CSV table of N, CA and C in Angstrom, one decimal:
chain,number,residue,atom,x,y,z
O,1,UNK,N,0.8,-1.2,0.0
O,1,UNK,CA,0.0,0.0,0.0
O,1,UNK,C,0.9,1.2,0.0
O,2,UNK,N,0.5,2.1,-0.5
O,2,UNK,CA,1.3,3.6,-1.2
O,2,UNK,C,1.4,4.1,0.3
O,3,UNK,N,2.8,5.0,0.5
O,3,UNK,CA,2.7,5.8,1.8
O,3,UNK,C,1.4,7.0,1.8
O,4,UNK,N,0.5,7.5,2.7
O,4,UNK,CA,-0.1,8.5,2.2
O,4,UNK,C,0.6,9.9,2.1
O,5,UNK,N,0.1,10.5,1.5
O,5,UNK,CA,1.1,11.9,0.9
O,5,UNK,C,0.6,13.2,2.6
O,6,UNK,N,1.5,14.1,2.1
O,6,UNK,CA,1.0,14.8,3.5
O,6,UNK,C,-0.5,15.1,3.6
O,7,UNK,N,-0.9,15.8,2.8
O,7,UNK,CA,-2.5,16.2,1.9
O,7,UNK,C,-3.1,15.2,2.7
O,8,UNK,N,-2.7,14.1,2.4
O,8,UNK,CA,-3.8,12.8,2.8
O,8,UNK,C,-3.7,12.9,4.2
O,9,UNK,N,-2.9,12.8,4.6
O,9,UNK,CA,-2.6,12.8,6.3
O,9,UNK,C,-3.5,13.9,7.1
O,10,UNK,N,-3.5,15.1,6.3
O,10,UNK,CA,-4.2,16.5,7.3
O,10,UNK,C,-5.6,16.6,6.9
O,11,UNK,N,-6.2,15.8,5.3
O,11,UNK,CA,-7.7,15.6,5.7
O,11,UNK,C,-7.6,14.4,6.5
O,12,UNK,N,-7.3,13.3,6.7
O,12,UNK,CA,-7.2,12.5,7.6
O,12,UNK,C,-7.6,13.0,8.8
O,13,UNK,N,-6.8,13.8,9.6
O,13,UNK,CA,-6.6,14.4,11.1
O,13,UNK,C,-7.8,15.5,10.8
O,14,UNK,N,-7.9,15.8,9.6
O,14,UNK,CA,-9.3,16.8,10.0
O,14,UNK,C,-10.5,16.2,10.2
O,15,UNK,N,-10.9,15.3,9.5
O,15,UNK,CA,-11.8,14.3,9.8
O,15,UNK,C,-12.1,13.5,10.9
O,16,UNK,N,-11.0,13.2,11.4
O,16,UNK,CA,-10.2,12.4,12.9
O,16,UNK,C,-11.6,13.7,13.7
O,17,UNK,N,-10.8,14.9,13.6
O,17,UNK,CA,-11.6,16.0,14.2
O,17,UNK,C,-13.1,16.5,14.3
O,18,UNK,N,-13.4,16.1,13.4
O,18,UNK,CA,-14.9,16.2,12.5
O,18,UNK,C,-15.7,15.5,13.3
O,19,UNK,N,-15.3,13.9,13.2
O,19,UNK,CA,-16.0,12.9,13.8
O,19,UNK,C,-16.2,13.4,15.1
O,20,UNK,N,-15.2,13.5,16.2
O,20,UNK,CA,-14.9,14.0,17.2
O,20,UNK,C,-15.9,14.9,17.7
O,21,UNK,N,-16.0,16.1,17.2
O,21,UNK,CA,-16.9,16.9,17.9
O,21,UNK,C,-18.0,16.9,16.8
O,22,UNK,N,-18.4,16.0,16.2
O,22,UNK,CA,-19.7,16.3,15.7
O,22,UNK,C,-21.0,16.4,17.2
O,23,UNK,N,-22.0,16.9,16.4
O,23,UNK,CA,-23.3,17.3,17.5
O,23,UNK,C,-24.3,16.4,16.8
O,24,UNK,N,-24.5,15.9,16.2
O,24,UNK,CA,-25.5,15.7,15.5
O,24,UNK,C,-25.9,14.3,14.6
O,25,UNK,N,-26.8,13.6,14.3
O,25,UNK,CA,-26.7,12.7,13.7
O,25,UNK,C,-26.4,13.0,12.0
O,26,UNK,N,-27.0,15.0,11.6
O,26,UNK,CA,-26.6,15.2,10.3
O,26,UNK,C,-24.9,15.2,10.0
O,27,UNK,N,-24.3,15.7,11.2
O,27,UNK,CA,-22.6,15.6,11.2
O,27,UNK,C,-22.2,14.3,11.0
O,28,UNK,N,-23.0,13.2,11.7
O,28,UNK,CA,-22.1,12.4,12.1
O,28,UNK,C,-22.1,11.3,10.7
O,29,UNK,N,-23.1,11.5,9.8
O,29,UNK,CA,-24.1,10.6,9.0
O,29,UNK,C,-22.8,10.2,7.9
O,30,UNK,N,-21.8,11.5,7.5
O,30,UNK,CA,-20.9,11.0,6.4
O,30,UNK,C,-19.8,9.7,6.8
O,31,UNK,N,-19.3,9.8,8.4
O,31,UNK,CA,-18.6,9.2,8.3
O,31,UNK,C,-19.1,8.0,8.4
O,32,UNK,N,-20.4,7.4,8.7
O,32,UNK,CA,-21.0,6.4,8.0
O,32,UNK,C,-20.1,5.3,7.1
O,33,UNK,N,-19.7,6.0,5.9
O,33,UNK,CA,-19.1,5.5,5.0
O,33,UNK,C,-17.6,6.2,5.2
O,34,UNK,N,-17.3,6.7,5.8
O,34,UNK,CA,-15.9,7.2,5.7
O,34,UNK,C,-14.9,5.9,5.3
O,35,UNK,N,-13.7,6.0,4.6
O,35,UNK,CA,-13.0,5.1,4.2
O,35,UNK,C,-12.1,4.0,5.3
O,36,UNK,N,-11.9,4.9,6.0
O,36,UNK,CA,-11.2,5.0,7.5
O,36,UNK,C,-11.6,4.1,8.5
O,37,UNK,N,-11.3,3.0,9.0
O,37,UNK,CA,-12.0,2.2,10.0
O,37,UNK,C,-12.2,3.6,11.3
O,38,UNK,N,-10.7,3.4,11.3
O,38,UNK,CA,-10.3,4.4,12.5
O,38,UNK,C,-11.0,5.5,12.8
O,39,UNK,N,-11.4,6.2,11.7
O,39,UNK,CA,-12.6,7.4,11.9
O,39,UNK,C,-14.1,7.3,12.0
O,40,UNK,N,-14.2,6.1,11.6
O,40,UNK,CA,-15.6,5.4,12.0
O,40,UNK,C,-16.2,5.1,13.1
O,41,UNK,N,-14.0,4.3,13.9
O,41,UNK,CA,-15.1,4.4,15.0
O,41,UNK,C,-15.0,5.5,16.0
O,42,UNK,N,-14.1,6.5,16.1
O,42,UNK,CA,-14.4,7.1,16.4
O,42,UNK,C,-15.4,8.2,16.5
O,43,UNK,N,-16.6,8.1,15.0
O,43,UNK,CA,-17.6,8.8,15.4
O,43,UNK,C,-18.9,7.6,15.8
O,44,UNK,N,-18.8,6.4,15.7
O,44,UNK,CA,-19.5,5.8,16.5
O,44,UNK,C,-19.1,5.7,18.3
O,45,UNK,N,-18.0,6.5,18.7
O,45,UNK,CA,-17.2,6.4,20.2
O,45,UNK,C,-18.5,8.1,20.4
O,46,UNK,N,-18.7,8.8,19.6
O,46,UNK,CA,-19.0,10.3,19.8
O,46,UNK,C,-20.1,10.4,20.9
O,47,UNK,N,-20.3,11.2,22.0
O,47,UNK,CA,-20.9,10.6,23.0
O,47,UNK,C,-22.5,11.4,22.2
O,48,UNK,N,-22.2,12.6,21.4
O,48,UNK,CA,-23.9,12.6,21.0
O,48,UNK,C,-24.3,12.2,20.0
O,49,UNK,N,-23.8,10.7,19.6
O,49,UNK,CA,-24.7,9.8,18.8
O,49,UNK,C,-25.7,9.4,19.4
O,50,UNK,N,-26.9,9.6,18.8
O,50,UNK,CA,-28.0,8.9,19.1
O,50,UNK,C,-28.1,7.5,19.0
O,51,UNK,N,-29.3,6.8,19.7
O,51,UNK,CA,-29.6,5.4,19.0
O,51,UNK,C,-30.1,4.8,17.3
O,52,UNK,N,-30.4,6.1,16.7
O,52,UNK,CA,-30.6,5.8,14.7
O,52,UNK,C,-29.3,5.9,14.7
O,53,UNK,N,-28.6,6.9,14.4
O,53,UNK,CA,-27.2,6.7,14.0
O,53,UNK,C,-26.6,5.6,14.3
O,54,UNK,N,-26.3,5.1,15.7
O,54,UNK,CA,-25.8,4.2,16.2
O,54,UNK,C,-26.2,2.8,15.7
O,55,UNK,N,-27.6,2.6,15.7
O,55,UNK,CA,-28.0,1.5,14.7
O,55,UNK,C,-27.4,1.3,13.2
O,56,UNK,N,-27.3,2.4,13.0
O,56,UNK,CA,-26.4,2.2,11.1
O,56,UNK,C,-25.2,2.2,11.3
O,57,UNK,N,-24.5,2.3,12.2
O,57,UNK,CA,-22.4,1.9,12.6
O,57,UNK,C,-22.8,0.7,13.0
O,58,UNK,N,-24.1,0.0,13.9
O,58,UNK,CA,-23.9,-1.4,13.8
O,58,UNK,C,-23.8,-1.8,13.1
O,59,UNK,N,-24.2,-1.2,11.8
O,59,UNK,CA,-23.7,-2.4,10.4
O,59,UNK,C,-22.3,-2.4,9.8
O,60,UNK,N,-21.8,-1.6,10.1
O,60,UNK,CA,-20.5,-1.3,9.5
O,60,UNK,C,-19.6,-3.0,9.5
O,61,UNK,N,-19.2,-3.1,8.5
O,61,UNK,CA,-18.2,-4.7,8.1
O,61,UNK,C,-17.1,-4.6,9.5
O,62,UNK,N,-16.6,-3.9,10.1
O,62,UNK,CA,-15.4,-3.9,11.0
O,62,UNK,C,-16.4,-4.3,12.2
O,63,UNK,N,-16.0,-5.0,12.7
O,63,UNK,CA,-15.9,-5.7,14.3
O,63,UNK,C,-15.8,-4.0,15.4
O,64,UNK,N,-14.8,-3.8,14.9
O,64,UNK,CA,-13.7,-2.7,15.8
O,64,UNK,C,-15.1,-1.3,16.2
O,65,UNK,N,-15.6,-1.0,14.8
O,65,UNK,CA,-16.9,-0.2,14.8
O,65,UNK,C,-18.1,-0.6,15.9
O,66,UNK,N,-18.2,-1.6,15.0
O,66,UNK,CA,-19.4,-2.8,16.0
O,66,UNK,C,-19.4,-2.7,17.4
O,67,UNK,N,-18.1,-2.9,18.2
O,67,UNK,CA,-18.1,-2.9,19.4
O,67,UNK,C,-18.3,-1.7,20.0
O,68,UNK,N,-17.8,-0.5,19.4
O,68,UNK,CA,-17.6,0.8,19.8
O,68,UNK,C,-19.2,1.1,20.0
O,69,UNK,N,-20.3,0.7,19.4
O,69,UNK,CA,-21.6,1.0,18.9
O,69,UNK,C,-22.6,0.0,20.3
O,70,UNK,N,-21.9,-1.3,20.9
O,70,UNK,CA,-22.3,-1.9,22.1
O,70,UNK,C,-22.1,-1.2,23.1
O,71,UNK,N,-20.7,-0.2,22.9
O,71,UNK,CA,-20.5,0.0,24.4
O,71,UNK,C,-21.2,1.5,24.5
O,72,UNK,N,-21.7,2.3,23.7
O,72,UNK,CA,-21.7,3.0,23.7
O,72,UNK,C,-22.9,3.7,24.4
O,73,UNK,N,-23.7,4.2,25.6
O,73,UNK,CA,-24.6,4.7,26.6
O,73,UNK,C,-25.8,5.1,25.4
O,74,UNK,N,-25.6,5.2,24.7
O,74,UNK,CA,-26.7,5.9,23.7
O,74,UNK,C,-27.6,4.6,23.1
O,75,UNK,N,-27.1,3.2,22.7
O,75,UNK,CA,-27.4,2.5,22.0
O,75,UNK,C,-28.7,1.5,22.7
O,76,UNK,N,-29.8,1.1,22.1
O,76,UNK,CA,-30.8,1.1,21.9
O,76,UNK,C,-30.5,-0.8,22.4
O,77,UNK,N,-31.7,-1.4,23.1
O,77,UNK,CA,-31.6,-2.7,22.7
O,77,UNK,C,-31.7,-3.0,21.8
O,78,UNK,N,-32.8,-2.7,20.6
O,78,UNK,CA,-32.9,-3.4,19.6
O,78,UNK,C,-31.8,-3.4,18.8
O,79,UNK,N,-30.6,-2.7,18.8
O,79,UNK,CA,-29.9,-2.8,18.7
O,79,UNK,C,-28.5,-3.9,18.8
O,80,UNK,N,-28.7,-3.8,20.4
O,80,UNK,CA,-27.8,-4.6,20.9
O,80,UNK,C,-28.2,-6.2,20.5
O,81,UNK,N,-29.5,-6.2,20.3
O,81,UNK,CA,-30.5,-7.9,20.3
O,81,UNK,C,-29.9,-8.0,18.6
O,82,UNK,N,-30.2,-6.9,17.8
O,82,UNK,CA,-29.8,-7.3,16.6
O,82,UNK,C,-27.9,-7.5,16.2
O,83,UNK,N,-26.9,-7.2,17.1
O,83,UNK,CA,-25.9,-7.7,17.1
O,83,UNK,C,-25.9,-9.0,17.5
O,84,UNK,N,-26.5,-9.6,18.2
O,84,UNK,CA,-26.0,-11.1,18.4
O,84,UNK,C,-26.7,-11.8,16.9
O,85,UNK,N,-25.3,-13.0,17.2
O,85,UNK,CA,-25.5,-13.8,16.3
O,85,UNK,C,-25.8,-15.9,17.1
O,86,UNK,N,-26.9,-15.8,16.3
O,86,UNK,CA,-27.5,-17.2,16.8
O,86,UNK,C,-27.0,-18.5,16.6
O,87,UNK,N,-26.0,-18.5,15.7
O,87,UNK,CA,-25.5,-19.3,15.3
O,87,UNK,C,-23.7,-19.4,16.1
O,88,UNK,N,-23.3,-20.4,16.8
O,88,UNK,CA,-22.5,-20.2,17.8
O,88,UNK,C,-21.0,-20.3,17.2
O,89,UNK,N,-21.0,-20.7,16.0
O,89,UNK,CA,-19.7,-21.0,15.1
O,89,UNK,C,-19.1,-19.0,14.6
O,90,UNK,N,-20.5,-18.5,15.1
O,90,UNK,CA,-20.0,-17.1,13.9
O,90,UNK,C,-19.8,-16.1,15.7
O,91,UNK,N,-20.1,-16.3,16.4
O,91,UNK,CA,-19.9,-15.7,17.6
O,91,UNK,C,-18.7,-15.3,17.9
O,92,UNK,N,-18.4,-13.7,18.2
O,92,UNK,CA,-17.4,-13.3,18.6
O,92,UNK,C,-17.0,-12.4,19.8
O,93,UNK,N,-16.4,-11.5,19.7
O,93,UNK,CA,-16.5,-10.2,20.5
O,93,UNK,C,-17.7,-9.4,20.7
O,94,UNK,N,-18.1,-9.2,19.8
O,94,UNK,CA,-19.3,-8.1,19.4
O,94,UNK,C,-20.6,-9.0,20.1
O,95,UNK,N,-20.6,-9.8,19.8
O,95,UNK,CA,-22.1,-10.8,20.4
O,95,UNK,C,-21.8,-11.0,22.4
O,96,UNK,N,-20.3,-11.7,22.5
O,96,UNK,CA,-20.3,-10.9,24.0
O,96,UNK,C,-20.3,-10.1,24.8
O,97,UNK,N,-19.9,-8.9,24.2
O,97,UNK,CA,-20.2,-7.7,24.6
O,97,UNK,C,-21.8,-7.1,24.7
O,98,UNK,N,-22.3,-7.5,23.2
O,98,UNK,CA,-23.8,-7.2,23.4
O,98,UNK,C,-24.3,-7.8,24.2
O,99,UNK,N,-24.5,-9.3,24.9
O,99,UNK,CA,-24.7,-10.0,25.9
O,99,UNK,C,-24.3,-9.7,26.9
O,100,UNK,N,-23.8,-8.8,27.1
O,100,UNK,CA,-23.1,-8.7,29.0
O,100,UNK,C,-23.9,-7.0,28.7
O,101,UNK,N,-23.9,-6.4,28.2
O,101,UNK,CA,-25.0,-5.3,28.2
O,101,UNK,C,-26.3,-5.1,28.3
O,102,UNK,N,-26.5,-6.7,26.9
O,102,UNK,CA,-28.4,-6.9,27.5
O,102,UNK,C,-28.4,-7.5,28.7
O,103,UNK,N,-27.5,-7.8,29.3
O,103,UNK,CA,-27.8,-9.4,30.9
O,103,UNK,C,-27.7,-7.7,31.8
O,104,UNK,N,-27.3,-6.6,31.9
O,104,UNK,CA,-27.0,-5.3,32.6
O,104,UNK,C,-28.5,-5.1,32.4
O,105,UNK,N,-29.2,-4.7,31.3
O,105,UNK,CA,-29.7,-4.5,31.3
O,105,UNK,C,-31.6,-4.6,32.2
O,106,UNK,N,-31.1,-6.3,32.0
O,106,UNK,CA,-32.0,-7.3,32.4
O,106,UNK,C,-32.8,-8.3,31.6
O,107,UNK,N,-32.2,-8.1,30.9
O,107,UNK,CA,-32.6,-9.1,29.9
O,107,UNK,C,-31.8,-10.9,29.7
O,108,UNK,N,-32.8,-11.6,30.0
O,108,UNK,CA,-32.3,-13.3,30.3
O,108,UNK,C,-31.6,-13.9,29.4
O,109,UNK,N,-30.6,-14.6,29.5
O,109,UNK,CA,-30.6,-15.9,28.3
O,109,UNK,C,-30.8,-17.2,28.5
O,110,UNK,N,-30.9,-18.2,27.1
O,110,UNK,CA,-30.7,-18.9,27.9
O,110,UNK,C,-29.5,-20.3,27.5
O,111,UNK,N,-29.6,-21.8,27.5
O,111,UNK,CA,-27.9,-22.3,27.6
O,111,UNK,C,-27.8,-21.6,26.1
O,112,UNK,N,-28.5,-21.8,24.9
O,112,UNK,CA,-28.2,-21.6,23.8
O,112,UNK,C,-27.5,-20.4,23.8
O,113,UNK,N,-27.1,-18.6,24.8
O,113,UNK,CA,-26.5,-18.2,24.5
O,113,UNK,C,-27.2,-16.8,23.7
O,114,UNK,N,-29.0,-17.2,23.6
O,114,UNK,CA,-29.5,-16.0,23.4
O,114,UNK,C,-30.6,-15.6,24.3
O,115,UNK,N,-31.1,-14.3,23.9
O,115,UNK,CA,-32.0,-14.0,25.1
O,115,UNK,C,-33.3,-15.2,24.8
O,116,UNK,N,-33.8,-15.4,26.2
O,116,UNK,CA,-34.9,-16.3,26.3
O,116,UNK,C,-35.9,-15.8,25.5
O,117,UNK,N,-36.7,-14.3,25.8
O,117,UNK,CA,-37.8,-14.4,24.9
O,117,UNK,C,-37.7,-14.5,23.1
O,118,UNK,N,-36.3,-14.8,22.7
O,118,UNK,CA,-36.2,-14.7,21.3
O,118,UNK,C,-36.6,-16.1,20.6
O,119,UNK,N,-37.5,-16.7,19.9
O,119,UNK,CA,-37.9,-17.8,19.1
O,119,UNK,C,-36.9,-18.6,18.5
């Protein structure tokens, strides 16, 4: 992979910045897609993400995002219920972390490893 040029580096760190103090779910919505794992997750870390926003960084392909989006005081159960995964071969970080948030919460499991009221 090419070194990045300086240019690249200072929108980099401006964005770094962006994410950072965004206010808003309209601020926060680009980096959505930002190319940057790194800046992703740090606007899903942003403490005024809401729970909509935060529901769409749950999707994001990276783990690293994912997790930032479990721990984060804003985030919604249905959220956290829609991070686990049911199937025990694909279980990772992200599914125990959401499980030790929903069990905080009060929500049961059971041996299978999901919440009880789930079918």
């Amino acid at each position: 992979m090419p070194k990045k040029s300086p240019e690249q580096k200072a929108e980099e760190k401006k964005r770094y910045i962006v994410a950072s103090g965004a206010s808003n779910t309209e601020e926060l919505e680009p980096f959505l897609t930002d190319p940057n794992q790194a800046i992703r997750v740090i606007a899903a870390m942003n403490p005024d993400a809401d729970s909509k926003i935060l529901d769409r960084f749950a999707n994001d392909k990276f783990w690293g995002v994912r997790i930032e989006v479990v721990h984060h005081t804003n985030v919604s159960e249905a959220t956290l219920r829609r991070l686990l995964e049911a199937k025990v071969s694909k279980r990772g970080v992200v599914h125990h972390a959401a499980c030790e948030k929903l069990v905080e919460r009060g929500v049961l499991f059971g041996t299978d490893g999901m919440p009880l009221d789930v079918d």
